[in-house]
Coordinates of C-alpha atoms and ligand atoms in Angstrom, one line a residue:
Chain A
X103 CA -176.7 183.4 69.6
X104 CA -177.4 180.0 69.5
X105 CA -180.7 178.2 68.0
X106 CA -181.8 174.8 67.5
X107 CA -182.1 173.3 64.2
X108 CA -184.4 170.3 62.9
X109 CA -182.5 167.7 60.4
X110 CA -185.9 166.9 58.2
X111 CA -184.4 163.9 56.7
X112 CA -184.2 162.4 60.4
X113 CA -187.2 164.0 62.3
X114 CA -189.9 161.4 62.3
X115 CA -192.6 164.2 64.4
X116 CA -193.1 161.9 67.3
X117 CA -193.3 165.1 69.3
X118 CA -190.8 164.0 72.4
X119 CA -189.8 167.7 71.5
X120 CA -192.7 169.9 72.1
X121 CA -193.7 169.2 75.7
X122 CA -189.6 170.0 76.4
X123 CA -189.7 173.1 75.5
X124 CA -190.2 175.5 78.4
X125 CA -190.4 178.6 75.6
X126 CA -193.0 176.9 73.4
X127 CA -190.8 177.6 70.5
X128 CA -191.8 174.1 69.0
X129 CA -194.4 173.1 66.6
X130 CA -195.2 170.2 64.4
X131 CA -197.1 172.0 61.7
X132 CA -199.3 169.1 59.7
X133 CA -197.5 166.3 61.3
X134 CA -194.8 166.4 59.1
X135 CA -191.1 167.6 61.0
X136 CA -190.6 169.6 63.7
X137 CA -190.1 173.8 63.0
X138 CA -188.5 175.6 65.2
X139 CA -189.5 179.4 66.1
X140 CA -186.4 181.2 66.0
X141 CA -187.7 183.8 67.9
X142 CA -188.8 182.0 70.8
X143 CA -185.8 179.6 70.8
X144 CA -183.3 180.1 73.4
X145 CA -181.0 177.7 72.2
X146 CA -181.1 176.0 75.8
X147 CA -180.5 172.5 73.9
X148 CA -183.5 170.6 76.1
X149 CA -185.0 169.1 73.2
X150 CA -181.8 167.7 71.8
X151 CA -181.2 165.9 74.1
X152 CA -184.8 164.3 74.3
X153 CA -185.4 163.9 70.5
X154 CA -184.9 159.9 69.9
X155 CA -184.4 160.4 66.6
X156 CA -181.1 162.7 67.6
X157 CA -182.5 165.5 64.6
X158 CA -181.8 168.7 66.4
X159 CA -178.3 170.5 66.6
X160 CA -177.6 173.7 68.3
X161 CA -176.0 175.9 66.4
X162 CA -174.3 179.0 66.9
X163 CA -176.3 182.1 64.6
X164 CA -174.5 184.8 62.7
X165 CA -174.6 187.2 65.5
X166 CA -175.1 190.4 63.9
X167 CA -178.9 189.4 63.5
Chain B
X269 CA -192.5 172.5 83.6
X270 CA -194.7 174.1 84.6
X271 CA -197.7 173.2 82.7
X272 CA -200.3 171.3 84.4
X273 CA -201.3 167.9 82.9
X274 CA -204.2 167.4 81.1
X275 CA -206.2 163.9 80.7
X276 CA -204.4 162.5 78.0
X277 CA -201.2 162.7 80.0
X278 CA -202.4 159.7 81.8
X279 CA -203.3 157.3 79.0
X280 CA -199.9 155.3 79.4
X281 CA -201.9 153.6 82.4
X282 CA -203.9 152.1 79.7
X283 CA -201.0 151.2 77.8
X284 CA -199.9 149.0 80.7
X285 CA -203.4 147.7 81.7
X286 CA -203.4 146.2 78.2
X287 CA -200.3 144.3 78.5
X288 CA -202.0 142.8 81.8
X289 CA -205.1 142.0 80.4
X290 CA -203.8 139.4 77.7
X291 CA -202.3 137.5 80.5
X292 CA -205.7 136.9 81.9
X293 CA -207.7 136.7 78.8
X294 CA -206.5 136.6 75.4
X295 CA -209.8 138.1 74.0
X296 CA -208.6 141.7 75.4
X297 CA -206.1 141.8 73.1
X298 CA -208.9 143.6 70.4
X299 CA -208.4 146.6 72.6
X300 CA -205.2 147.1 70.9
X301 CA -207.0 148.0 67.7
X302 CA -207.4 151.4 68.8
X303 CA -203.9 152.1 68.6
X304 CA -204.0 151.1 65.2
X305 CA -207.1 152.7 64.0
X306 CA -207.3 156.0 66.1
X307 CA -203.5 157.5 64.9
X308 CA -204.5 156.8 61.3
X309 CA -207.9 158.2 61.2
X310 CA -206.5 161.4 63.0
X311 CA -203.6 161.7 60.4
X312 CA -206.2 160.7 57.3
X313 CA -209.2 163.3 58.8
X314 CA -207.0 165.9 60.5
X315 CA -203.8 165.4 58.7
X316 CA -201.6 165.7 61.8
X317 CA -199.8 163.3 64.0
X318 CA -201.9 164.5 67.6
X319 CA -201.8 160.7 68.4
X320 CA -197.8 160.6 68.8
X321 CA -197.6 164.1 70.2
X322 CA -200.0 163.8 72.4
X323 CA -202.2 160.8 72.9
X324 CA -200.0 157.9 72.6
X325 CA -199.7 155.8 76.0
X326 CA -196.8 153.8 74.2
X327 CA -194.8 156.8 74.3
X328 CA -195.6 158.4 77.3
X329 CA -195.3 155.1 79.3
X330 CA -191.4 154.9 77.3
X331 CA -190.7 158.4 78.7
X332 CA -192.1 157.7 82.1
X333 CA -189.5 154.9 82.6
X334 CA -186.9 155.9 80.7
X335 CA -187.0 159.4 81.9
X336 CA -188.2 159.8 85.8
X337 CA -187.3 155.8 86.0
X338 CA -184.2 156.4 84.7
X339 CA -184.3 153.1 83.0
X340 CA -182.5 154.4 80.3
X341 CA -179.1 155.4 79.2
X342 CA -179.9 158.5 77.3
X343 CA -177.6 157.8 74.4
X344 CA -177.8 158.3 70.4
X345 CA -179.0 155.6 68.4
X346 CA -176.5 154.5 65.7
X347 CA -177.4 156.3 62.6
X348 CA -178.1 153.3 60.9
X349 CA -180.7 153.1 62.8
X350 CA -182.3 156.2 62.8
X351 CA -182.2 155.8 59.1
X352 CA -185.4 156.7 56.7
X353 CA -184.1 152.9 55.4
X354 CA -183.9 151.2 58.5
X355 CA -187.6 153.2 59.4
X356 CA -189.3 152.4 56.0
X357 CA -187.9 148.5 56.0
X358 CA -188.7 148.1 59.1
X359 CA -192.5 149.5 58.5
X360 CA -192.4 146.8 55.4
X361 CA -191.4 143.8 57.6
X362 CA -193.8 144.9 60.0
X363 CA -196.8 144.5 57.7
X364 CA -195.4 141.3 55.9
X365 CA -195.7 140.1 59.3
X366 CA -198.4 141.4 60.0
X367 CA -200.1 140.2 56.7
X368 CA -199.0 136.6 57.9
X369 CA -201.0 137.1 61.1
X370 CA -204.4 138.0 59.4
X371 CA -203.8 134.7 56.9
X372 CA -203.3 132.8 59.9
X373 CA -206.8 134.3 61.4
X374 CA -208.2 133.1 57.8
X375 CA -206.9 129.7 58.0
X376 CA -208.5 129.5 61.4
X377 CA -211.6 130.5 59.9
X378 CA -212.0 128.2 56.9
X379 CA -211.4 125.3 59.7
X380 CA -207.9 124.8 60.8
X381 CA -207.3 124.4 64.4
X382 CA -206.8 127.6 67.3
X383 CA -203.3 128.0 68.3
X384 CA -202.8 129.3 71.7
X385 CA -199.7 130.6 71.5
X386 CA -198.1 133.8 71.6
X387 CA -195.4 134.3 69.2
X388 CA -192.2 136.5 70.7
X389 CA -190.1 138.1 68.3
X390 CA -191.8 136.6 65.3
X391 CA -190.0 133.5 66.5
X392 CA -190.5 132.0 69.8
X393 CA -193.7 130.6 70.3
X394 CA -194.9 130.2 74.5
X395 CA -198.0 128.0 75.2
X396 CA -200.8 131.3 76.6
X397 CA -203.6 128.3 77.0
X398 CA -204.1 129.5 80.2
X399 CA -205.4 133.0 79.0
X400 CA -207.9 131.3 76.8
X401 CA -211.0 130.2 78.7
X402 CA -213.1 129.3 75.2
X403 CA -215.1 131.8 73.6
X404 CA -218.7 132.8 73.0
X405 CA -217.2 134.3 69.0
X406 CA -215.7 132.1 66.4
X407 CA -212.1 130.2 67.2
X408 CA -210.9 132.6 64.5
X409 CA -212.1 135.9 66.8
X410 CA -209.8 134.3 69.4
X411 CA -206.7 133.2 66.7
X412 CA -206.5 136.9 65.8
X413 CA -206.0 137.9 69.4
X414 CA -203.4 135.8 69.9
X415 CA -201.7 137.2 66.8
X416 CA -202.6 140.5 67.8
X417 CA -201.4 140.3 71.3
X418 CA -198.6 138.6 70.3
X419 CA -197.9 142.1 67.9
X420 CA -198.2 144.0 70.8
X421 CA -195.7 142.3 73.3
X422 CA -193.2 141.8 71.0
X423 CA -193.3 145.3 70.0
X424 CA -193.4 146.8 73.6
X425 CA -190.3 144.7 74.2
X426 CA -188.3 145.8 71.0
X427 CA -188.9 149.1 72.2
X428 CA -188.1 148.5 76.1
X429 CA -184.9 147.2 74.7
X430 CA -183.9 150.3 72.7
X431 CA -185.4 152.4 75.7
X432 CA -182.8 151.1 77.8
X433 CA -180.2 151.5 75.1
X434 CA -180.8 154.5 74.1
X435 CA -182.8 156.7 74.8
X436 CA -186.6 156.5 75.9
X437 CA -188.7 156.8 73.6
X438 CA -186.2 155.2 70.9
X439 CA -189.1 153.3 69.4
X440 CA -191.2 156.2 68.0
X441 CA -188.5 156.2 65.6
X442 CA -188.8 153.1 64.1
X443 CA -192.4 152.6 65.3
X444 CA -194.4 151.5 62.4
X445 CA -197.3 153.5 63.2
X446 CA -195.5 156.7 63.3
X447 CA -194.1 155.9 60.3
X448 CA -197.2 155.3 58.8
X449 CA -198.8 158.3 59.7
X450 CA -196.1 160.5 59.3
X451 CA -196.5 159.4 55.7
X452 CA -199.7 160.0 55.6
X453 CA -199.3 163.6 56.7
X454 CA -196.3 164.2 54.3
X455 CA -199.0 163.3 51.5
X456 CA -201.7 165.2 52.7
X457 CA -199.7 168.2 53.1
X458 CA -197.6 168.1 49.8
X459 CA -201.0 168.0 48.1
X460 CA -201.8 170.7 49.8
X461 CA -199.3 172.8 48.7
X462 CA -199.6 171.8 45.0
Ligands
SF4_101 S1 -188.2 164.9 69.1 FE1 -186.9 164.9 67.3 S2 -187.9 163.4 65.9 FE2 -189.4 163.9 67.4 S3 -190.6 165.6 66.5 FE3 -188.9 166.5 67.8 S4 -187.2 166.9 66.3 FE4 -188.7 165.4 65.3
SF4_102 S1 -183.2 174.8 72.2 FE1 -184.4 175.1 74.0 S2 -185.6 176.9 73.5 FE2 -184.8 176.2 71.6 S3 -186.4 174.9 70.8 FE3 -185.0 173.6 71.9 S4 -185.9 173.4 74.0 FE4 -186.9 175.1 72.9
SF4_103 S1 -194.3 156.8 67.2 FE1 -195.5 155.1 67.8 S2 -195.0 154.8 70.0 FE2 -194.3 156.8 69.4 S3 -195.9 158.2 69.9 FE3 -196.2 157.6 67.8 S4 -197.6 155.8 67.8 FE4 -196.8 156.1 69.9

């Protein structure tokens, strides 16, 4: 399955993220980076392609989760 | 989406009012303190960044034109750029500058003469006489405005450059004041932990 994942070192929680996200899987937990609900996330890629700071990658999950 | 917008999806109207206003009267330009003051007191009091995720007009007005505009060409920024270095020097120039504004105000102050001129780019200066009609405050009340404004402008146009660029709202990356209180909230939340 595939899941999006937030590059701390780059993720400057502007947020561009969490209004893109049509499962809600996004939060920005005391303003620090972006955390990603692996539950929720459907791994559509939406918010990588908004985030300026290009910090999220879809990657595929070990699929016997 | 489908979620309906709320009231603070509309403040990028204020954004642009302000960049009218200076053109008629430099005094306006005061206005912009808010979006100095308000993200930092929410990050110091709340320790979250609410202002960029949801109240900033800068960025909403960046992803209005960049996005249903299209005035953007939705690439990556080079890395370089998107850098914790390039962020954290640029943050550093930014209040060097800024420092230099506020001793300008002070020279004004202690007596040296009102410049009406708004500085692009740090560098080019443009005669703005005609949006100073005298003032009822101190000369220095009206050199800070100018300085201010001039902050302001500059900024919106760095960031309507990298808009078009890359993608639109390339400048809350570098954007001094989420840097700023992205720090903030990484130091209010480590010492939270501890
Ligand atoms: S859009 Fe990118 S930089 Fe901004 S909060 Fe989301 S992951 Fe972080
Ligand atoms: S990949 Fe899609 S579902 Fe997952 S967090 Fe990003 S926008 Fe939400
Ligand atoms: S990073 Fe700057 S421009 Fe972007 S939302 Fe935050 S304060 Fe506004």
């Amino acid at each position: 399955m595939k899941k999006a994942f937030v590059n701390k070192k780059y993720c400057v929680a502007c947020g561009c993220c969490l209004t893109t996200c049509k499962m809600g899987a996004i939060t920005i937990p005391r303003g620090v980076y972006a955390v990603i609900d692996d539950v929720k996330c459907i791994g559509c890629g939406m918010c990588a392609k908004k985030c300026p700071a290009s910090a999220i990658t879809i990657k595929e999950t070990a699929t016997d989760e | 989406m489908n979620k309906s917008k709320k009231w603070y999806d509309y403040l990028w109207i204020f954004s642009a009012i302000y960049l009218v206003l200076g053109f008629f009267n430099i005094l306006f330009a005061w206005l912009g303190m808010i979006c100095f003051i308000t993200p930092l007191m929410i990050a110091i009091i709340k320790g979250n960044k609410a202002y960029c995720n949801k109240y900033c007009g800068r960025g909403q007005l960046f992803s209005l034109l960049g996005g249903r505009f299209g005035l953007s060409r939705k690439k990556d920024m080079p890395k370089w750029m998107r850098s914790p270095y390039f962020r954290y020097g640029f943050l550093i120039f930014f209040l060097t500058m800024f420092g230099i504004m506020i001793w300008n105000t002070y020279l004004v102050f202690v007596g040296a003469d009102l410049k009406q001129v708004v500085t692009l780019f740090w560098a080019f200066k443009l005669p703005w006489h005609w949006a100073y009609h005298g003032t009822l405050f101190a000369p220095w009340v009206a050199q800070f405005a100018f300085g201010f404004y001039s902050v302001m402008l500059t900024s919106t146009l760095i960031g309507f450059i990298t808009m078009i660029l890359f993608k639109p709202r390339s400048w809350c990356v570098y954007c001094p004041m989420g840097t700023m209180t992205q720090m903030v909230c990484k130091i209010k939340s480590h010492n939270k932990e501890n």
